[in-house]
């Protein structure tokens, strides 16, 4: 096998990143670039596909250059991506017919509601494990077909291709030779039956989406063709694809049933591995494909919280009571656990398990003595409480994690992780490499290319940086959770 490096591309919501790893999963070089967000109307979020492509080629070239590598040094490429974001392009020219409609975009809320009113949600949930929500790709595809002139006819004639960002990048990297995606990305489209692992004809009919648009669905570690684009500098195989949250689970070596990871970036995403069981949640969590390797599907139970690290940005940029996100740690450390003030950061509604889009944020329990430090600490605490709601929902569904592996930018905050372990009453483990998402993409590519021989080998590479053991007494934990649930009740639109 050629090469001594792996290249992982992480195409995220606000930036694109490429990382070069050696075969022991050590970072050799990396480059990152932001790209513009487009907000055409309230509730709409788009990305310019050319800006995405430009950022990916630029960081890829940059990382390869920084590593002093040539294409011949790279054994394989892995891709991970912002999930659900939807693109349709022309198979002949590669040009997109519309901007990427981003996962956060709510333009299809009314369409989703009308399908719910028609009683469609149960069938959708049974087949896909998802909800009828604008978050997922299906209704975004339908919107483009119904609103961009000429697109439906071209789609029906087989001239167009749909893809999530992974497919789009793959198409471009392989010079238009490969139209494929992996099972984790497919499982977020509302069109993929997670039980049969096939595109579902009934769902395609429900959304009026022509079958001709869809990519082939492959395992996460598979032959995805050869990247021939100039940004790589030579022919290199693409061997791995997974959506960002699933890639993080892989980067955290979460291969056994019950293993759970929680990622703290802008939002917080928890996935628990449920093995070969597609567990149906009673608590509004999603059932998703956690990974598909060698044809075997591993399912996951997923919960997401919209506001996590971004609450720190709110303290910094809107309230202007901290100068930087890390300052929140110093403040919380000197303040200690706050029991009377609660911040509910429902700025964009509440995610799982409440799914209340109309809820809005609040600061509750203020007294004459409450100050900035209480609000900052209570905001950090709110991220832990929200995680606690997800883990409680998972436990009630029958998945009770014995330890939680965390990653993402916010886990630099030790005070936060200790408080998290305390309120969850579960040990929290932080790995040495907290960039699990991009690492997961590298592992997938390395696995298929034969660099990483087995999943067990990935497990062996996982290294703990610190473990935070629960140390809070039960009465205090219970008081805090009662206070939190009372605060949530007061912001809910449907309570
Ligand atoms: P994303 O990938 O979603 O852009 P990152 O994983 O890079 O996010 O994490 C960045 C987020 O983490 C920001 O929202 C920031 O406010 C938060 N953050 C970074 N460092 C800290 C810290 N020490 N304490 C609390 N929050 C932090």
Short mmCIF file of C-alpha atoms and ligand atoms in Angstrom, two decimals:
data_model
loop_
_atom_site.label_atom_id
_atom_site.label_comp_id
_atom_site.label_asym_id
_atom_site.label_seq_id
_atom_site.Cartn_x
_atom_site.Cartn_y
_atom_site.Cartn_z
CA UNK A 1 0.00 0.00 0.00
CA UNK A 2 1.25 3.44 -0.87
CA UNK A 3 1.56 6.40 1.41
CA UNK A 4 2.25 7.16 5.02
CA UNK A 5 -0.58 9.61 5.71
CA UNK A 6 -4.38 9.75 5.82
CA UNK A 7 -6.30 12.84 4.72
CA UNK A 8 -9.57 13.66 6.50
CA UNK A 9 -11.91 16.39 5.25
CA UNK A 10 -14.45 17.81 7.73
CA UNK A 11 -16.97 20.03 5.98
CA UNK A 12 -18.83 21.72 8.85
CA UNK A 13 -21.60 24.29 9.12
CA UNK A 14 -19.37 27.29 9.65
CA UNK A 15 -16.00 26.11 8.37
CA UNK A 16 -14.18 23.45 6.39
CA UNK A 17 -11.15 21.65 7.70
CA UNK A 18 -8.60 19.20 6.34
CA UNK A 19 -6.28 17.24 8.60
CA UNK A 20 -3.36 15.02 7.64
CA UNK A 21 -2.71 12.14 10.06
CA UNK A 22 0.10 9.65 10.16
CA UNK A 23 -0.82 5.97 10.37
CA UNK A 24 -0.82 6.12 14.18
CA UNK A 25 -3.56 8.78 14.08
CA UNK A 26 -1.22 11.59 15.07
CA UNK A 27 -1.95 14.99 13.52
CA UNK A 28 0.74 15.99 11.03
CA UNK A 29 -0.86 19.11 9.57
CA UNK A 30 -4.21 20.84 9.37
CA UNK A 31 -5.91 23.84 7.79
CA UNK A 32 -9.29 25.43 8.43
CA UNK A 33 -11.33 28.09 6.65
CA UNK A 34 -14.67 29.72 7.38
CA UNK A 35 -17.17 30.49 4.64
CA UNK A 36 -20.17 32.84 4.51
CA UNK A 37 -23.60 32.00 5.89
CA UNK A 38 -26.51 33.22 3.76
CA UNK A 39 -29.80 34.25 5.43
CA UNK A 40 -32.19 35.17 2.59
CA UNK A 41 -35.23 35.45 4.89
CA UNK A 42 -35.94 34.88 8.57
CA UNK A 43 -35.69 31.14 9.24
CA UNK A 44 -33.86 30.42 5.97
CA UNK A 45 -30.17 29.39 5.96
CA UNK A 46 -28.18 28.66 2.81
CA UNK A 47 -24.59 28.06 1.76
CA UNK A 48 -23.08 28.84 -1.62
CA UNK A 49 -21.93 25.43 -2.91
CA UNK A 50 -19.02 27.03 -4.74
CA UNK A 51 -17.87 28.71 -1.50
CA UNK A 52 -18.01 25.32 0.22
CA UNK A 53 -16.06 23.68 -2.59
CA UNK A 54 -13.53 26.49 -2.68
CA UNK A 55 -12.98 26.26 1.09
CA UNK A 56 -12.52 22.47 0.90
CA UNK A 57 -10.00 22.60 -1.94
CA UNK A 58 -8.15 25.44 -0.27
CA UNK A 59 -7.79 23.74 3.15
CA UNK A 60 -6.92 20.44 1.50
CA UNK A 61 -4.13 22.02 -0.51
CA UNK A 62 -3.04 23.91 2.60
CA UNK A 63 -2.86 20.83 4.82
CA UNK A 64 -1.01 18.78 2.19
CA UNK A 65 1.46 21.60 1.73
CA UNK A 66 1.99 22.08 5.48
CA UNK A 67 2.67 18.34 5.83
CA UNK A 68 5.23 18.62 3.05
CA UNK A 69 3.37 15.74 1.41
CA UNK A 70 2.65 14.75 -2.16
CA UNK A 71 -0.41 12.84 -3.34
CA UNK A 72 1.71 9.70 -3.33
CA UNK A 73 2.12 10.05 0.45
CA UNK A 74 -1.62 9.83 1.10
CA UNK A 75 -3.00 6.32 1.49
CA UNK A 76 -6.68 7.27 1.56
CA UNK A 77 -9.17 10.09 2.03
CA UNK A 78 -12.05 10.20 4.53
CA UNK A 79 -14.91 12.69 4.45
CA UNK A 80 -17.20 13.85 7.25
CA UNK A 81 -19.79 16.55 6.89
CA UNK A 82 -22.55 18.73 8.28
CA UNK A 83 -25.52 16.42 7.95
CA UNK A 84 -28.89 16.91 6.23
CA UNK A 85 -27.76 19.99 4.25
CA UNK A 86 -29.16 19.49 0.77
CA UNK A 87 -27.82 20.08 -2.74
CA UNK A 88 -28.99 19.25 -6.26
CA UNK A 89 -26.62 19.57 -9.20
CA UNK A 90 -26.46 18.92 -12.93
CA UNK A 91 -24.83 15.60 -13.78
CA UNK A 92 -23.36 17.03 -16.97
CA UNK A 93 -21.91 20.33 -15.76
CA UNK A 94 -21.61 19.69 -12.01
CA UNK A 95 -23.33 23.04 -11.41
CA UNK A 96 -25.83 23.27 -8.56
CA UNK A 97 -29.37 24.33 -9.42
CA UNK A 98 -29.81 26.17 -6.10
CA UNK A 99 -27.78 27.04 -3.01
CA UNK A 100 -27.28 24.37 -0.35
CA UNK A 101 -30.29 24.44 2.00
CA UNK A 102 -28.69 24.09 5.43
CA UNK A 103 -29.93 21.75 8.18
CA UNK A 104 -30.95 24.76 10.31
CA UNK A 105 -33.31 26.05 7.60
CA UNK A 106 -37.00 26.07 8.62
CA UNK A 107 -38.64 26.98 5.27
CA UNK A 108 -40.44 23.65 5.01
CA UNK A 109 -42.11 23.88 8.44
CA UNK A 110 -45.59 24.34 6.92
CA UNK A 111 -45.06 21.48 4.50
CA UNK A 112 -44.01 19.23 7.38
CA UNK A 113 -47.07 20.30 9.35
CA UNK A 114 -49.39 19.53 6.42
CA UNK A 115 -47.90 16.04 6.09
CA UNK A 116 -48.40 15.56 9.83
CA UNK A 117 -51.99 16.71 9.49
CA UNK A 118 -52.42 14.07 6.80
CA UNK A 119 -51.29 11.48 9.33
CA UNK A 120 -47.95 10.70 7.65
CA UNK A 121 -45.64 10.97 10.65
CA UNK A 122 -46.04 7.47 12.07
CA UNK A 123 -45.07 5.79 8.79
CA UNK A 124 -42.10 8.14 8.38
CA UNK A 125 -40.91 7.46 11.93
CA UNK A 126 -41.31 3.69 11.50
CA UNK A 127 -39.22 3.58 8.36
CA UNK A 128 -36.64 6.29 9.00
CA UNK A 129 -36.40 6.63 12.80
CA UNK A 130 -36.81 10.41 12.32
CA UNK A 131 -39.59 12.98 12.76
CA UNK A 132 -41.36 15.03 10.14
CA UNK A 133 -39.23 18.08 10.73
CA UNK A 134 -37.63 20.63 8.34
CA UNK A 135 -34.26 19.67 9.89
CA UNK A 136 -33.95 16.62 7.58
CA UNK A 137 -33.21 16.60 3.82
CA UNK A 138 -36.43 15.16 2.34
CA UNK A 139 -38.61 18.26 2.44
CA UNK A 140 -35.66 20.45 1.40
CA UNK A 141 -35.29 18.37 -1.79
CA UNK A 142 -39.03 18.70 -2.39
CA UNK A 143 -38.78 22.47 -1.93
CA UNK A 144 -36.09 22.78 -4.62
CA UNK A 145 -38.06 20.55 -7.00
CA UNK A 146 -41.21 22.58 -6.44
CA UNK A 147 -39.73 26.07 -6.43
CA UNK A 148 -36.80 26.25 -8.82
CA UNK A 149 -37.96 26.52 -12.39
CA UNK A 150 -37.38 23.55 -14.65
CA UNK A 151 -35.77 21.44 -11.95
CA UNK A 152 -38.49 18.82 -11.63
CA UNK A 153 -38.49 18.02 -15.35
CA UNK A 154 -34.70 17.77 -15.42
CA UNK A 155 -34.76 15.56 -12.32
CA UNK A 156 -37.35 13.23 -13.86
CA UNK A 157 -35.20 13.01 -17.02
CA UNK A 158 -32.30 11.79 -14.87
CA UNK A 159 -30.18 14.86 -15.57
CA UNK A 160 -29.78 15.95 -11.95
CA UNK A 161 -28.23 14.49 -8.81
CA UNK A 162 -29.15 15.04 -5.15
CA UNK A 163 -26.60 14.79 -2.44
CA UNK A 164 -25.79 15.78 1.09
CA UNK A 165 -22.45 17.57 1.33
CA UNK A 166 -20.43 14.33 1.40
CA UNK A 167 -21.90 13.27 -1.97
CA UNK A 168 -21.32 16.66 -3.48
CA UNK A 169 -17.67 16.70 -2.40
CA UNK A 170 -17.21 13.12 -3.61
CA UNK A 171 -18.71 14.00 -6.99
CA UNK A 172 -16.38 16.96 -7.36
CA UNK A 173 -13.28 15.16 -6.04
CA UNK A 174 -13.80 12.23 -8.42
CA UNK A 175 -14.42 14.45 -11.44
CA UNK A 176 -18.12 13.48 -11.59
CA UNK A 177 -17.48 9.73 -11.64
CA UNK A 178 -19.00 8.83 -8.28
CA UNK A 179 -22.51 9.58 -7.09
CA UNK A 180 -22.61 7.90 -3.71
CA UNK A 181 -23.21 8.52 -0.02
CA UNK A 182 -22.86 6.43 3.11
CA UNK A 183 -25.61 4.90 5.25
CA UNK A 184 -25.25 7.45 8.08
CA UNK A 185 -25.86 10.39 5.78
CA UNK A 186 -28.63 8.53 3.93
CA UNK A 187 -30.34 7.87 7.27
CA UNK A 188 -30.89 11.63 7.74
CA UNK A 189 -32.77 12.26 4.50
CA UNK A 190 -36.30 11.03 5.44
CA UNK A 191 -36.10 8.86 2.30
CA UNK A 192 -34.01 5.95 3.55
CA UNK A 193 -35.53 2.93 5.22
CA UNK A 194 -33.10 2.16 8.05
CA UNK A 195 -34.44 -1.39 8.43
CA UNK A 196 -34.04 -2.48 4.79
CA UNK A 197 -31.09 -0.09 4.17
CA UNK A 198 -32.70 1.01 0.91
CA UNK A 199 -34.28 4.12 -0.51
CA UNK A 200 -37.97 3.72 0.20
CA UNK A 201 -40.43 3.90 -2.70
CA UNK A 202 -43.37 4.89 -0.44
CA UNK A 203 -41.43 7.77 1.04
CA UNK A 204 -40.24 8.92 -2.39
CA UNK A 205 -43.89 8.97 -3.45
CA UNK A 206 -44.96 10.83 -0.30
CA UNK A 207 -42.49 13.65 -1.02
CA UNK A 208 -42.81 13.36 -4.85
CA UNK A 209 -39.08 12.86 -5.30
CA UNK A 210 -37.85 11.02 -8.43
CA UNK A 211 -35.67 7.99 -7.70
CA UNK A 212 -33.27 9.12 -10.46
CA UNK A 213 -31.93 11.88 -8.18
CA UNK A 214 -30.54 9.61 -5.51
CA UNK A 215 -26.99 8.41 -4.88
CA UNK A 216 -25.88 4.86 -4.27
CA UNK A 217 -25.65 4.09 -0.54
CA UNK A 218 -22.47 2.38 0.68
CA UNK A 219 -20.85 1.30 3.93
CA UNK A 220 -18.96 3.99 5.85
CA UNK A 221 -15.67 2.34 4.92
CA UNK A 222 -15.87 1.45 1.22
CA UNK A 223 -14.49 2.11 -2.25
CA UNK A 224 -15.71 5.59 -3.04
CA UNK A 225 -13.69 5.99 -6.21
CA UNK A 226 -10.51 7.88 -6.92
CA UNK A 227 -10.07 11.56 -6.16
CA UNK A 228 -8.52 13.14 -9.22
CA UNK A 229 -9.04 16.79 -8.38
CA UNK A 230 -6.03 19.10 -8.52
CA UNK A 231 -6.36 19.97 -4.83
CA UNK A 232 -4.99 16.52 -3.98
CA UNK A 233 -2.29 16.64 -6.63
CA UNK A 234 -2.68 13.06 -7.86
CA UNK A 235 -4.94 10.01 -7.85
CA UNK A 236 -5.94 9.00 -4.32
CA UNK A 237 -8.76 6.68 -3.20
CA UNK A 238 -11.66 7.96 -1.12
CA UNK A 239 -12.30 5.19 1.39
CA UNK A 240 -14.49 6.57 4.16
CA UNK A 241 -17.62 8.72 4.65
CA UNK A 242 -19.78 9.43 7.71
CA UNK A 243 -21.97 12.30 8.92
CA UNK A 244 -20.28 14.47 11.53
CA UNK A 245 -21.97 13.14 14.68
CA UNK A 246 -21.54 9.52 13.65
CA UNK A 247 -17.91 10.21 12.73
CA UNK A 248 -17.44 11.60 16.26
CA UNK A 249 -18.78 8.33 17.73
CA UNK A 250 -16.26 6.44 15.57
CA UNK A 251 -13.46 8.85 16.57
CA UNK A 252 -14.38 8.11 20.18
CA UNK A 253 -14.17 4.37 19.43
CA UNK A 254 -17.82 3.97 20.45
CA UNK A 255 -18.18 0.51 18.89
CA UNK A 256 -19.88 -1.40 21.70
CA UNK A 257 -23.60 -1.21 22.54
CA UNK A 258 -24.17 1.30 25.33
CA UNK A 259 -21.14 3.40 24.48
CA UNK A 260 -22.15 7.04 24.39
CA UNK A 261 -20.51 10.22 23.15
CA UNK A 262 -21.56 13.79 23.65
CA UNK A 263 -20.14 16.52 21.43
CA UNK A 264 -20.08 20.13 22.66
CA UNK A 265 -19.63 22.63 19.86
CA UNK A 266 -22.20 25.24 18.87
CA UNK A 267 -24.87 22.74 19.93
CA UNK A 268 -24.66 19.45 21.80
CA UNK A 269 -25.23 16.09 20.14
CA UNK A 270 -25.44 12.86 22.08
CA UNK A 271 -25.38 9.46 20.35
CA UNK A 272 -25.61 6.14 22.17
CA UNK A 273 -24.65 2.96 20.34
CA UNK A 274 -27.59 0.52 20.46
CA UNK A 275 -25.89 -2.30 18.54
CA UNK A 276 -27.96 -4.10 15.94
CA UNK A 277 -31.24 -2.95 17.51
CA UNK A 278 -33.04 0.02 15.97
CA UNK A 279 -34.45 1.15 19.29
CA UNK A 280 -37.63 3.21 18.95
CA UNK A 281 -37.62 6.01 21.52
CA UNK A 282 -40.63 6.75 23.69
CA UNK A 283 -39.06 10.08 24.54
CA UNK A 284 -38.73 11.83 21.18
CA UNK A 285 -35.13 10.84 20.53
CA UNK A 286 -34.12 9.87 16.99
CA UNK A 287 -33.18 6.40 15.80
CA UNK A 288 -30.32 6.63 13.36
CA UNK A 289 -27.62 4.63 11.62
CA UNK A 290 -24.57 5.02 13.86
CA UNK A 291 -22.29 3.24 11.38
CA UNK A 292 -22.38 0.56 8.70
CA UNK A 293 -19.24 -1.51 8.33
CA UNK A 294 -18.83 -4.66 6.23
CA UNK A 295 -22.56 -4.57 5.53
CA UNK A 296 -23.46 -4.73 9.23
CA UNK A 297 -25.55 -1.85 10.57
CA UNK A 298 -24.99 -0.44 14.05
CA UNK A 299 -27.86 1.74 15.21
CA UNK A 300 -27.78 4.74 17.50
CA UNK A 301 -30.17 6.71 19.66
CA UNK A 302 -29.59 10.41 19.19
CA UNK A 303 -30.58 13.55 21.01
CA UNK A 304 -29.60 17.09 20.17
CA UNK A 305 -29.58 20.37 22.02
CA UNK A 306 -29.47 23.47 19.82
CA UNK A 307 -27.55 25.75 22.16
CA UNK A 308 -24.43 24.60 24.02
CA UNK A 309 -21.12 26.41 23.30
CA UNK A 310 -23.08 29.11 21.52
CA UNK A 311 -24.52 30.10 24.92
CA UNK A 312 -20.96 31.20 25.79
CA UNK A 313 -20.90 33.27 22.61
CA UNK A 314 -24.19 34.83 23.70
CA UNK A 315 -22.64 35.80 27.06
CA UNK A 316 -19.67 37.24 25.19
CA UNK A 317 -21.28 38.93 22.17
CA UNK A 318 -24.80 39.89 23.25
CA UNK A 319 -24.73 40.27 27.05
CA UNK A 320 -21.01 41.19 26.89
CA UNK A 321 -20.36 39.92 30.38
CA UNK A 322 -17.39 37.74 29.48
CA UNK A 323 -14.47 38.48 27.17
CA UNK A 324 -13.94 34.96 25.96
CA UNK A 325 -15.56 31.52 26.29
CA UNK A 326 -12.70 30.16 28.46
CA UNK A 327 -13.29 32.99 30.97
CA UNK A 328 -16.52 31.21 31.93
CA UNK A 329 -14.41 28.56 33.65
CA UNK A 330 -12.58 31.01 35.93
CA UNK A 331 -15.87 32.65 36.85
CA UNK A 332 -17.65 29.36 37.61
CA UNK A 333 -14.70 28.14 39.64
CA UNK A 334 -14.79 31.13 41.98
CA UNK A 335 -18.61 31.28 42.08
CA UNK A 336 -19.29 27.60 42.76
CA UNK A 337 -22.51 25.79 41.92
CA UNK A 338 -25.42 28.23 41.59
CA UNK A 339 -28.67 26.89 43.01
CA UNK A 340 -31.12 29.73 42.68
CA UNK A 341 -30.53 31.21 39.24
CA UNK A 342 -31.43 29.22 36.11
CA UNK A 343 -30.70 30.15 32.52
CA UNK A 344 -32.75 28.32 29.89
CA UNK A 345 -30.99 29.01 26.58
CA UNK A 346 -34.01 28.16 24.40
CA UNK A 347 -32.98 30.82 21.88
CA UNK A 348 -34.13 28.67 18.96
CA UNK A 349 -36.76 26.70 20.81
CA UNK A 350 -36.02 23.51 22.73
CA UNK A 351 -34.65 20.39 21.01
CA UNK A 352 -34.88 16.84 22.32
CA UNK A 353 -36.65 15.64 24.34
CA UNK A 354 -39.05 18.62 24.35
CA UNK A 355 -39.16 19.57 20.63
CA UNK A 356 -40.79 22.89 21.37
CA UNK A 357 -39.81 25.26 18.54
CA UNK A 358 -41.81 28.16 19.99
CA UNK A 359 -40.14 28.17 23.44
CA UNK A 360 -37.79 31.09 24.06
CA UNK A 361 -34.91 31.67 26.45
CA UNK A 362 -35.14 33.03 30.00
CA UNK A 363 -33.12 33.85 33.09
CA UNK A 364 -35.07 32.87 36.18
CA UNK A 365 -34.68 33.13 39.94
CA UNK A 366 -32.86 36.47 40.07
CA UNK A 367 -32.69 38.26 43.43
CA UNK A 368 -31.20 41.64 44.38
CA UNK A 369 -27.90 39.92 45.12
CA UNK A 370 -27.65 38.01 41.80
CA UNK A 371 -24.84 39.18 39.59
CA UNK A 372 -22.91 38.54 36.46
CA UNK A 373 -21.04 35.59 37.92
CA UNK A 374 -24.27 33.80 38.78
CA UNK A 375 -25.61 34.26 35.25
CA UNK A 376 -22.37 33.03 33.65
CA UNK A 377 -22.20 29.99 35.92
CA UNK A 378 -25.90 29.24 35.48
CA UNK A 379 -25.41 29.37 31.70
CA UNK A 380 -22.64 26.77 31.88
CA UNK A 381 -24.85 24.69 34.17
CA UNK A 382 -27.70 24.88 31.65
CA UNK A 383 -25.64 22.95 29.09
CA UNK A 384 -25.14 20.16 31.62
CA UNK A 385 -28.84 20.16 32.57
CA UNK A 386 -29.83 19.86 28.91
CA UNK A 387 -27.47 16.90 28.52
CA UNK A 388 -29.04 15.41 31.61
CA UNK A 389 -32.48 15.59 29.98
CA UNK A 390 -31.15 13.66 26.97
CA UNK A 391 -29.44 11.01 29.09
CA UNK A 392 -32.54 10.60 31.24
CA UNK A 393 -34.61 10.13 28.09
CA UNK A 394 -32.12 7.52 26.85
CA UNK A 395 -32.18 5.71 30.19
CA UNK A 396 -35.95 5.63 30.06
CA UNK A 397 -35.67 4.10 26.58
CA UNK A 398 -33.48 1.37 28.05
CA UNK A 399 -29.98 2.69 27.30
CA UNK A 400 -28.20 3.67 30.46
CA UNK A 401 -24.60 4.68 29.74
CA UNK A 402 -22.04 3.79 32.38
CA UNK A 403 -19.65 6.44 31.13
CA UNK A 404 -19.89 9.33 28.67
CA UNK A 405 -17.09 10.29 26.30
CA UNK A 406 -17.08 13.98 25.47
CA UNK A 407 -15.51 16.06 22.71
CA UNK A 408 -15.81 19.44 20.94
CA UNK A 409 -14.54 22.92 21.75
CA UNK A 410 -16.39 23.34 25.04
CA UNK A 411 -14.76 20.34 26.73
CA UNK A 412 -11.64 22.40 27.37
CA UNK A 413 -13.68 23.66 30.34
CA UNK A 414 -12.84 21.42 33.33
CA UNK A 415 -15.35 23.04 35.64
CA UNK A 416 -18.11 22.32 33.15
CA UNK A 417 -17.10 18.66 32.81
CA UNK A 418 -17.00 18.16 36.58
CA UNK A 419 -20.46 19.72 36.93
CA UNK A 420 -21.66 17.55 34.03
CA UNK A 421 -20.45 14.38 35.76
CA UNK A 422 -22.06 15.59 39.00
CA UNK A 423 -25.53 16.22 37.59
CA UNK A 424 -25.49 13.15 35.34
CA UNK A 425 -24.11 11.04 38.17
CA UNK A 426 -22.09 9.27 35.49
CA UNK A 427 -18.32 9.50 34.92
CA UNK A 428 -17.30 11.76 32.04
CA UNK A 429 -14.21 10.94 29.98
CA UNK A 430 -12.27 13.39 27.88
CA UNK A 431 -9.90 11.93 25.26
CA UNK A 432 -6.48 13.40 24.48
CA UNK A 433 -7.71 14.20 21.00
CA UNK A 434 -10.99 16.10 21.36
CA UNK A 435 -11.33 16.49 17.58
CA UNK A 436 -13.24 13.22 17.32
CA UNK A 437 -15.23 14.08 14.19
CA UNK A 438 -12.38 14.54 11.77
CA UNK A 439 -10.47 11.72 13.45
CA UNK A 440 -13.43 9.41 12.83
CA UNK A 441 -13.29 10.19 9.11
CA UNK A 442 -9.57 9.37 9.08
CA UNK A 443 -10.19 6.08 10.91
CA UNK A 444 -12.83 5.04 8.37
CA UNK A 445 -10.51 5.75 5.47
CA UNK A 446 -7.62 4.03 7.23
CA UNK A 447 -9.77 1.03 8.06
CA UNK A 448 -10.80 0.46 4.46
CA UNK A 449 -7.30 1.11 3.15
CA UNK A 450 -5.92 -1.50 5.54
CA UNK A 451 -3.88 1.02 7.56
CA UNK A 452 -6.01 0.51 10.67
CA UNK A 453 -6.60 -3.19 10.71
CA UNK A 454 -9.64 -3.49 12.97
CA UNK A 455 -12.09 -1.60 15.12
CA UNK A 456 -10.27 -3.00 18.13
CA UNK A 457 -7.15 -1.25 16.86
CA UNK A 458 -9.07 2.05 16.85
CA UNK A 459 -10.14 1.29 20.41
CA UNK A 460 -6.49 0.80 21.34
CA UNK A 461 -5.60 4.18 19.85
CA UNK A 462 -8.22 5.97 22.00
CA UNK A 463 -6.44 7.68 24.87
CA UNK A 464 -7.98 9.24 27.91
CA UNK A 465 -6.83 12.68 28.92
CA UNK A 466 -8.96 12.98 32.09
CA UNK A 467 -11.87 11.36 33.81
CA UNK A 468 -14.36 13.40 35.85
CA UNK A 469 -16.01 11.27 38.52
CA UNK A 470 -19.37 12.29 40.02
CA UNK A 471 -18.78 13.88 43.43
CA UNK A 472 -22.03 15.72 44.20
CA UNK A 473 -24.31 14.51 46.99
CA UNK A 474 -27.68 13.22 45.84
CA UNK A 475 -29.82 15.85 47.66
CA UNK A 476 -28.00 18.73 45.95
CA UNK A 477 -28.26 17.05 42.54
CA UNK A 478 -31.96 16.47 43.04
CA UNK A 479 -32.56 20.07 44.13
CA UNK A 480 -30.75 21.35 41.05
CA UNK A 481 -32.71 19.14 38.67
CA UNK A 482 -36.03 20.09 40.26
CA UNK A 483 -35.05 23.75 39.82
CA UNK A 484 -34.06 23.16 36.20
CA UNK A 485 -37.26 21.32 35.27
CA UNK A 486 -39.28 24.05 36.89
CA UNK A 487 -37.40 26.64 34.81
CA UNK A 488 -37.97 24.64 31.59
CA UNK A 489 -41.66 24.33 32.38
CA UNK A 490 -41.87 28.09 32.63
CA UNK A 491 -40.39 28.74 29.17
CA UNK A 492 -42.31 26.08 27.28
CA UNK A 493 -44.92 27.30 24.81
CA UNK A 494 -46.97 24.16 25.13
CA UNK A 495 -46.96 23.75 28.91
P1 LIG B 1 -18.24 24.01 16.16
O1 LIG B 1 -17.51 22.82 15.60
O2 LIG B 1 -19.72 23.80 16.38
O3 LIG B 1 -17.95 25.29 15.44
P2 LIG B 1 -16.29 23.80 18.35
O4 LIG B 1 -16.23 22.35 18.64
O5 LIG B 1 -15.15 24.45 17.65
O6 LIG B 1 -17.66 24.21 17.65
O7 LIG B 1 -16.50 24.53 19.76
C1 LIG B 1 -16.66 25.91 19.84
C2 LIG B 1 -17.68 26.27 20.91
O8 LIG B 1 -17.15 25.93 22.20
C3 LIG B 1 -17.97 27.74 20.91
O9 LIG B 1 -19.38 27.92 20.91
C4 LIG B 1 -17.37 28.26 22.21
O10 LIG B 1 -18.20 29.23 22.81
C5 LIG B 1 -17.28 27.03 23.09
N1 LIG B 1 -16.07 27.04 23.95
C6 LIG B 1 -14.78 27.02 23.56
N2 LIG B 1 -13.96 27.02 24.63
C7 LIG B 1 -14.75 27.02 25.73
C8 LIG B 1 -14.52 27.01 27.15
N3 LIG B 1 -13.27 26.98 27.65
N4 LIG B 1 -15.59 27.02 27.97
C9 LIG B 1 -16.84 27.03 27.48
N5 LIG B 1 -17.13 27.03 26.16
C10 LIG B 1 -16.11 27.02 25.29
#
